[in-house]
Amino acid sequence: MPHLPRASFRPWGLRPSRGLPGSHALSTQSEPYGTPTSRRNREAKQKRLREKQAALEAGLAGKSKAPAESSKAWTPKEIVLYELPTEPGEKKDVSRPLPAAYSPRYVEAAWYPWWVREGFFKPEYQAPDARGLRAVGPWLRSCRDCYPSCGGEAAVEGAGAEETRAGPGRLPPGGVEVEGGERGRDLWAAASSGGLPGLGPRVLHYGRRLLSGCDGSFRATPQGRVVVPQPAACQLVVRFEVESRSLPGPTELRLPGCPTPVSFGLLVSVAFPVDGEPDAEVVVGTTRPETLPGDVAVAVHPDDARYTHLHGRHLRHPLTGQLLPLVTDSAVQPHVGTGAVKVTPAHSPADAELGARHGLRPLSVIAEDGTMAPACGDWLQGLHRFVAREKILSALRERGLLRGLQSHPMVLPICSRSGDVVEYLLKSQWFVRCREMAARAAQAVESGALELSPSFHQKTWQLWFSRTEDWCVSRQLWWGHRIPAYLLVGEPGKVGHGEDCWVVGRTEAEAREAAAALTGRPGAELTLERDPDVLDTWFSSALFPFSSLGWPQQTPDLTRFYPLSLLETGSDLLLFWVGRMVMLGTQLTGQLPFSKVLLHSMVRDRQGRKMSKSLGNVLDPRDIIRGAELQVLQEKLRDGNLDPTELAIAAAAQRKDFPHGIPECGTDALRFALCSHGALAGDLHLSVSEVLSSRHFCNKVWNALRFIFSALGENFTPQPAEELCPTSPMDAWILSRLARTARECERGFLTRELPLATHALHHFWLHSLCDVYLEAVKPGLSHGPRPPGPPQVLFCCADVGLRLMAPFMPFLAEELWQRLPPGPGGPRAPSISVAPYPSAQSLERWHRPELERRFSRVQEAVQALRALRATYQLTKARPRVLLQSSEPGEQGVFEAFLEPLGTLGRCGAVGLLPAGAAAPSGWAQAPLSDSVQVYMELQGLVDPQAHLPLLAARRHKLQKQLDGLMARTPSEGEAEARRQQRLSSLHLELSKLDQAASHLRQLMAASPSPREP
């Protein structure tokens, strides 16, 4: 268990809590809202409101500068633990009373193993990215898939874990470091058997804690089934992340393995003597003189008049004296430099293409370890490439062929992992022919057989597939599906081609049979060497939709679930992964692997930056779920593979963003926060404070259910939902709001816009149920005989509301739903995860839009009454209230809600003043609209002499702020809009204070002293 001294632990279950009374004192039936904790929460909330109001009055709201995450203070919450003896897979004991406050660890305990054992997730399985919160996909998939599952449909989830790859000498996350070569590969395989150390458990932990819909029934196993490619030559860039660093001119860099700093940003001019003309030469410029030994030609533009007379001639190599052809090629830019370029096909992608056009044979002079190859000669062989650079420059000076050095802005490719300069090397690779597959993929989208959502991705899709070249699938790594190709050692290739002889097979025995058939010799006499490369991760991933279902065997799962209906993934993988799955799916199965593709946004930090370990802004979901002290976060950085400079930057960023660490938010809060963003919109900017806000919402739901359980009592028997009829306007209103929420949730799932559902749920639970309905019915449930209507309505709201919320907050929903009393009918679903999801149609009979419209007028009156109470600082008094409307039909809107209006407005008796009647003397007045006025009794409740100076002081303070804003020079854009909004707010507030002062002066004669409330 992580060390979290900031929060106290309270065991819940087997052992009694220290310093606390017995379990009965913590029951939801005893003082549900009167505990010291709740009082402290109310006091803290009032303090925050006062601070916010003070900030607004100080004009701080108009500042555009965003506050830092560190300004979002959070208070450590008490951690309650579930400690009742429960075997893994056994159902959680929900017979005990709920703890006083929501605690994620208590709520999330024991449920997941029980879900898995009961098979509630079959046949789904899911696994998220193991690198932190970089994509919203896993959580989006989980919530989306719960919808068809709750509706009684079978759903299969096929989502692979992010593949982490490593090459020779790479230090994996478990501290295993091995040497290169075959022995190194074997040691690596043994050390990382079943996955990189710690990676597999981490992925499963993510899946179980965040997705809550994974039982592991489907497992992806390495497959040796490939489309047989053909070997070819290809220029290969180092397959790590490459950063392009711009250099304005001469710059010295310290590079790994090089003993001295290396200068870049210099253009070296070298003379190539013309053969047969002692005084003639062609000068070329290069920024990479270490590649000079690999030059095989010099190229000029065919229309460059400076070199027309040299067409067809040869030049002497400045180092070796060998003859090099001078070739003409239209790709050469005559206006750049001298218009002549050296051609080094083995170490430049552009030169490789140029050399292929002219039949130039590449000469590799730099080895894979960055040292000079034997082809350079003994004087350079084995030297570091940048040490060799200086030796080559010295040799050119001695021979008089160095024509100068000059500043030259350039872009340097840097490996983001090693910090070294990327070197282009020529290697034999395996390719997949893509022209026909690409044409089918483009046609699938054009015909509508494959739907991309959002649709603007279709343009990118069509453009990419119209230009698709053959796909290089070779990777010089250890981790991955090894290419099933075998070299016949000592056997020549095809006559006239000068290639090696290769065979392919799922196993070495199968490859040996193919070799025997090809050569006509017994297989046992042949020597085979398997290609050490592995397949591109995107090739392996492209097989996933059907290989995970048992392909190439025609398994029941493949027959039932393939092709899939929907692929959900990040928009950045549209071409790398989605396109490859479509190509290989149609090629190997004859069908599209899916018919719809949902491309979601990427998760970035609160500033919109990409999450990067070097920036220190990667959010580990486990840290958000369980909480982590700053010390723990810093230790994680130090345990990584950042260099000292990056580590210092990342650590400083963490200290700034999380000075007190990351608070414990829980799984449900993280899921809800992620799904509250539009997955189809721009990138998702996530902050921990936002997730913490979702935890507060969880606590609100928790407290609402505690009150509901108390209101229902022990002998409550719920009515079937289809028989429930509201007995009061308030009951009808909350049921109408519930029906509207179900409609919005259904629309959110069907349109794949989950924020529609999360926003509707948040508004219903927080603003409709808790803030309005519970407050309105609380007095009736607390005093005297309880009316029969509200308890039935409360049960219905809890049951339907929790089932609506279950896809987003599965743990919280299960914990609370299991405690609801059973109905009179047959047994209900064993788990909320398999309970029917409420449909809009089944609740449509409760939907009353006109009633909601009328009650919105009542809520406006409530706000007006609360504003009057705040203006006159009526804390305990319950003044009488009158409403007057000049429209006769409008009084009926309020007449049905007079009692809840008084309760919600914290007032006494509420009545209606006939139209045209004189306003009561000495009562405060507030216009609700052009036709409705609200009057509040002040006589005897307010001391005018004591209150007038307070109003004057507030007015003086606001007037000073107004004068300051008026004196400012008007700005433009959003800042000016905020300024104008603030001016309007101040004018309105001053007007209210002037009106209040007028009322108090009227009261001074009639009410010399206020009566006690």
PDB file of C-alpha atoms in Angstrom, residues 327-461:
ATOM      1  CA  VAL A 327      26.412  12.637 -63.813  1.00  0.00           C
ATOM      2  CA  THR A 328      23.575  14.980 -64.708  1.00  0.00           C
ATOM      3  CA  ASP A 329      20.280  14.879 -62.838  1.00  0.00           C
ATOM      4  CA  SER A 330      17.364  17.313 -62.793  1.00  0.00           C
ATOM      5  CA  ALA A 331      16.968  16.834 -59.017  1.00  0.00           C
ATOM      6  CA  VAL A 332      20.137  18.875 -58.425  1.00  0.00           C
ATOM      7  CA  GLN A 333      19.439  22.515 -57.523  1.00  0.00           C
ATOM      8  CA  PRO A 334      21.912  24.645 -59.543  1.00  0.00           C
ATOM      9  CA  HIS A 335      21.319  27.805 -57.501  1.00  0.00           C
ATOM     10  CA  VAL A 336      22.338  26.150 -54.200  1.00  0.00           C
ATOM     11  CA  GLY A 337      26.041  26.362 -53.364  1.00  0.00           C
ATOM     12  CA  THR A 338      28.263  25.594 -56.337  1.00  0.00           C
ATOM     13  CA  GLY A 339      25.510  23.658 -58.102  1.00  0.00           C
ATOM     14  CA  ALA A 340      27.491  20.419 -57.778  1.00  0.00           C
ATOM     15  CA  VAL A 341      26.758  17.739 -55.164  1.00  0.00           C
ATOM     16  CA  LYS A 342      28.579  14.641 -54.018  1.00  0.00           C
ATOM     17  CA  VAL A 343      26.603  11.398 -54.353  1.00  0.00           C
ATOM     18  CA  THR A 344      26.737   9.021 -51.349  1.00  0.00           C
ATOM     19  CA  PRO A 345      23.949   6.470 -51.889  1.00  0.00           C
ATOM     20  CA  ALA A 346      24.740   4.410 -48.795  1.00  0.00           C
ATOM     21  CA  HIS A 347      24.321   7.332 -46.379  1.00  0.00           C
ATOM     22  CA  SER A 348      21.667   9.637 -47.811  1.00  0.00           C
ATOM     23  CA  PRO A 349      18.053   8.878 -48.784  1.00  0.00           C
ATOM     24  CA  ALA A 350      18.097  11.441 -51.585  1.00  0.00           C
ATOM     25  CA  ASP A 351      21.438  10.159 -52.886  1.00  0.00           C
ATOM     26  CA  ALA A 352      20.130   6.582 -52.777  1.00  0.00           C
ATOM     27  CA  GLU A 353      17.310   7.553 -55.154  1.00  0.00           C
ATOM     28  CA  LEU A 354      19.673   9.499 -57.409  1.00  0.00           C
ATOM     29  CA  GLY A 355      22.176   6.654 -57.458  1.00  0.00           C
ATOM     30  CA  ALA A 356      19.450   4.143 -58.350  1.00  0.00           C
ATOM     31  CA  ARG A 357      18.454   6.290 -61.343  1.00  0.00           C
ATOM     32  CA  HIS A 358      22.025   6.232 -62.665  1.00  0.00           C
ATOM     33  CA  GLY A 359      22.964   2.670 -61.729  1.00  0.00           C
ATOM     34  CA  LEU A 360      25.520   3.731 -59.121  1.00  0.00           C
ATOM     35  CA  ARG A 361      26.504   1.040 -56.650  1.00  0.00           C
ATOM     36  CA  PRO A 362      26.350   2.214 -53.000  1.00  0.00           C
ATOM     37  CA  LEU A 363      29.471   2.034 -50.857  1.00  0.00           C
ATOM     38  CA  SER A 364      28.837   1.813 -47.094  1.00  0.00           C
ATOM     39  CA  VAL A 365      31.629   3.416 -45.087  1.00  0.00           C
ATOM     40  CA  ILE A 366      29.997   3.804 -41.624  1.00  0.00           C
ATOM     41  CA  ALA A 367      29.164   0.706 -39.594  1.00  0.00           C
ATOM     42  CA  GLU A 368      26.091   0.192 -37.427  1.00  0.00           C
ATOM     43  CA  ASP A 369      28.067   1.054 -34.286  1.00  0.00           C
ATOM     44  CA  GLY A 370      28.974   4.485 -35.667  1.00  0.00           C
ATOM     45  CA  THR A 371      32.587   3.674 -36.504  1.00  0.00           C
ATOM     46  CA  MET A 372      34.218   3.779 -39.921  1.00  0.00           C
ATOM     47  CA  ALA A 373      33.942   0.583 -41.966  1.00  0.00           C
ATOM     48  CA  PRO A 374      36.824  -1.373 -43.583  1.00  0.00           C
ATOM     49  CA  ALA A 375      35.952   0.112 -46.981  1.00  0.00           C
ATOM     50  CA  CYS A 376      37.484   3.411 -45.777  1.00  0.00           C
ATOM     51  CA  GLY A 377      40.973   1.961 -45.517  1.00  0.00           C
ATOM     52  CA  ASP A 378      43.204   1.194 -42.583  1.00  0.00           C
ATOM     53  CA  TRP A 379      43.816   4.847 -41.763  1.00  0.00           C
ATOM     54  CA  LEU A 380      40.138   5.373 -40.861  1.00  0.00           C
ATOM     55  CA  GLN A 381      38.795   1.912 -40.025  1.00  0.00           C
ATOM     56  CA  GLY A 382      37.401   1.633 -36.486  1.00  0.00           C
ATOM     57  CA  LEU A 383      37.480   5.355 -35.729  1.00  0.00           C
ATOM     58  CA  HIS A 384      34.388   7.084 -34.397  1.00  0.00           C
ATOM     59  CA  ARG A 385      32.686   8.774 -37.341  1.00  0.00           C
ATOM     60  CA  PHE A 386      33.153  12.277 -35.885  1.00  0.00           C
ATOM     61  CA  VAL A 387      36.783  11.597 -34.940  1.00  0.00           C
ATOM     62  CA  ALA A 388      37.250  10.454 -38.531  1.00  0.00           C
ATOM     63  CA  ARG A 389      35.711  13.734 -39.683  1.00  0.00           C
ATOM     64  CA  GLU A 390      38.585  15.747 -38.234  1.00  0.00           C
ATOM     65  CA  LYS A 391      41.150  13.334 -39.679  1.00  0.00           C
ATOM     66  CA  ILE A 392      39.569  13.652 -43.135  1.00  0.00           C
ATOM     67  CA  LEU A 393      39.645  17.468 -42.927  1.00  0.00           C
ATOM     68  CA  SER A 394      43.339  17.347 -41.990  1.00  0.00           C
ATOM     69  CA  ALA A 395      44.062  15.075 -44.965  1.00  0.00           C
ATOM     70  CA  LEU A 396      42.246  17.458 -47.322  1.00  0.00           C
ATOM     71  CA  ARG A 397      44.311  20.380 -46.016  1.00  0.00           C
ATOM     72  CA  GLU A 398      47.538  18.465 -46.546  1.00  0.00           C
ATOM     73  CA  ARG A 399      46.554  17.671 -50.147  1.00  0.00           C
ATOM     74  CA  GLY A 400      45.467  21.211 -50.836  1.00  0.00           C
ATOM     75  CA  LEU A 401      41.920  20.215 -51.728  1.00  0.00           C
ATOM     76  CA  LEU A 402      40.077  21.942 -48.867  1.00  0.00           C
ATOM     77  CA  ARG A 403      38.540  25.112 -50.281  1.00  0.00           C
ATOM     78  CA  GLY A 404      37.092  26.567 -47.074  1.00  0.00           C
ATOM     79  CA  LEU A 405      34.638  26.380 -44.177  1.00  0.00           C
ATOM     80  CA  GLN A 406      31.638  28.681 -43.862  1.00  0.00           C
ATOM     81  CA  SER A 407      28.623  29.100 -41.608  1.00  0.00           C
ATOM     82  CA  HIS A 408      25.634  27.110 -42.797  1.00  0.00           C
ATOM     83  CA  PRO A 409      22.214  26.914 -41.082  1.00  0.00           C
ATOM     84  CA  MET A 410      21.026  23.314 -40.976  1.00  0.00           C
ATOM     85  CA  VAL A 411      18.579  20.904 -39.361  1.00  0.00           C
ATOM     86  CA  LEU A 412      20.209  18.081 -37.423  1.00  0.00           C
ATOM     87  CA  PRO A 413      18.303  14.796 -36.812  1.00  0.00           C
ATOM     88  CA  ILE A 414      18.733  13.825 -33.139  1.00  0.00           C
ATOM     89  CA  CYS A 415      17.644  10.562 -31.546  1.00  0.00           C
ATOM     90  CA  SER A 416      15.409  11.577 -28.641  1.00  0.00           C
ATOM     91  CA  ARG A 417      16.416   8.540 -26.591  1.00  0.00           C
ATOM     92  CA  SER A 418      20.197   8.502 -26.965  1.00  0.00           C
ATOM     93  CA  GLY A 419      20.811  12.137 -27.836  1.00  0.00           C
ATOM     94  CA  ASP A 420      23.087  11.049 -30.706  1.00  0.00           C
ATOM     95  CA  VAL A 421      22.972  12.266 -34.292  1.00  0.00           C
ATOM     96  CA  VAL A 422      20.974   9.946 -36.535  1.00  0.00           C
ATOM     97  CA  GLU A 423      23.047   8.281 -39.247  1.00  0.00           C
ATOM     98  CA  TYR A 424      21.506   7.026 -42.472  1.00  0.00           C
ATOM     99  CA  LEU A 425      22.574   3.489 -43.301  1.00  0.00           C
ATOM    100  CA  LEU A 426      21.622   1.250 -46.187  1.00  0.00           C
ATOM    101  CA  LYS A 427      20.306  -2.169 -45.217  1.00  0.00           C
ATOM    102  CA  SER A 428      18.440  -5.003 -46.922  1.00  0.00           C
ATOM    103  CA  GLN A 429      14.808  -4.982 -45.855  1.00  0.00           C
ATOM    104  CA  TRP A 430      11.547  -6.858 -46.402  1.00  0.00           C
ATOM    105  CA  PHE A 431       8.662  -5.133 -48.122  1.00  0.00           C
ATOM    106  CA  VAL A 432       4.953  -5.755 -48.630  1.00  0.00           C
ATOM    107  CA  ARG A 433       3.457  -4.782 -51.965  1.00  0.00           C
ATOM    108  CA  CYS A 434       0.624  -2.371 -51.170  1.00  0.00           C
ATOM    109  CA  ARG A 435      -0.732  -1.001 -54.447  1.00  0.00           C
ATOM    110  CA  GLU A 436      -3.698  -3.369 -54.785  1.00  0.00           C
ATOM    111  CA  MET A 437      -4.460  -3.417 -51.050  1.00  0.00           C
ATOM    112  CA  ALA A 438      -4.290   0.387 -50.905  1.00  0.00           C
ATOM    113  CA  ALA A 439      -6.701   0.700 -53.813  1.00  0.00           C
ATOM    114  CA  ARG A 440      -9.217  -1.539 -52.011  1.00  0.00           C
ATOM    115  CA  ALA A 441      -8.857   0.493 -48.809  1.00  0.00           C
ATOM    116  CA  ALA A 442      -9.472   3.760 -50.655  1.00  0.00           C
ATOM    117  CA  GLN A 443     -12.479   2.284 -52.454  1.00  0.00           C
ATOM    118  CA  ALA A 444     -13.976   1.058 -49.153  1.00  0.00           C
ATOM    119  CA  VAL A 445     -14.200   4.607 -47.785  1.00  0.00           C
ATOM    120  CA  GLU A 446     -15.267   6.122 -51.092  1.00  0.00           C
ATOM    121  CA  SER A 447     -18.136   3.638 -51.458  1.00  0.00           C
ATOM    122  CA  GLY A 448     -19.311   4.061 -47.865  1.00  0.00           C
ATOM    123  CA  ALA A 449     -18.522   0.471 -46.883  1.00  0.00           C
ATOM    124  CA  LEU A 450     -16.107   1.892 -44.320  1.00  0.00           C
ATOM    125  CA  GLU A 451     -17.270   4.917 -42.342  1.00  0.00           C
ATOM    126  CA  LEU A 452     -14.734   7.258 -40.749  1.00  0.00           C
ATOM    127  CA  SER A 453     -15.960   9.482 -37.936  1.00  0.00           C
ATOM    128  CA  PRO A 454     -15.387  12.433 -37.814  1.00  0.00           C
ATOM    129  CA  SER A 455     -15.817  12.529 -41.586  1.00  0.00           C
ATOM    130  CA  PHE A 456     -13.084  15.108 -42.201  1.00  0.00           C
ATOM    131  CA  HIS A 457     -10.557  12.264 -41.859  1.00  0.00           C
ATOM    132  CA  GLN A 458     -11.730  10.868 -45.195  1.00  0.00           C
ATOM    133  CA  LYS A 459      -9.642  13.414 -47.110  1.00  0.00           C
ATOM    134  CA  THR A 460      -6.466  12.355 -45.283  1.00  0.00           C
ATOM    135  CA  TRP A 461      -7.324   8.696 -45.898  1.00  0.00           C
TER     136      TRP A 461
END
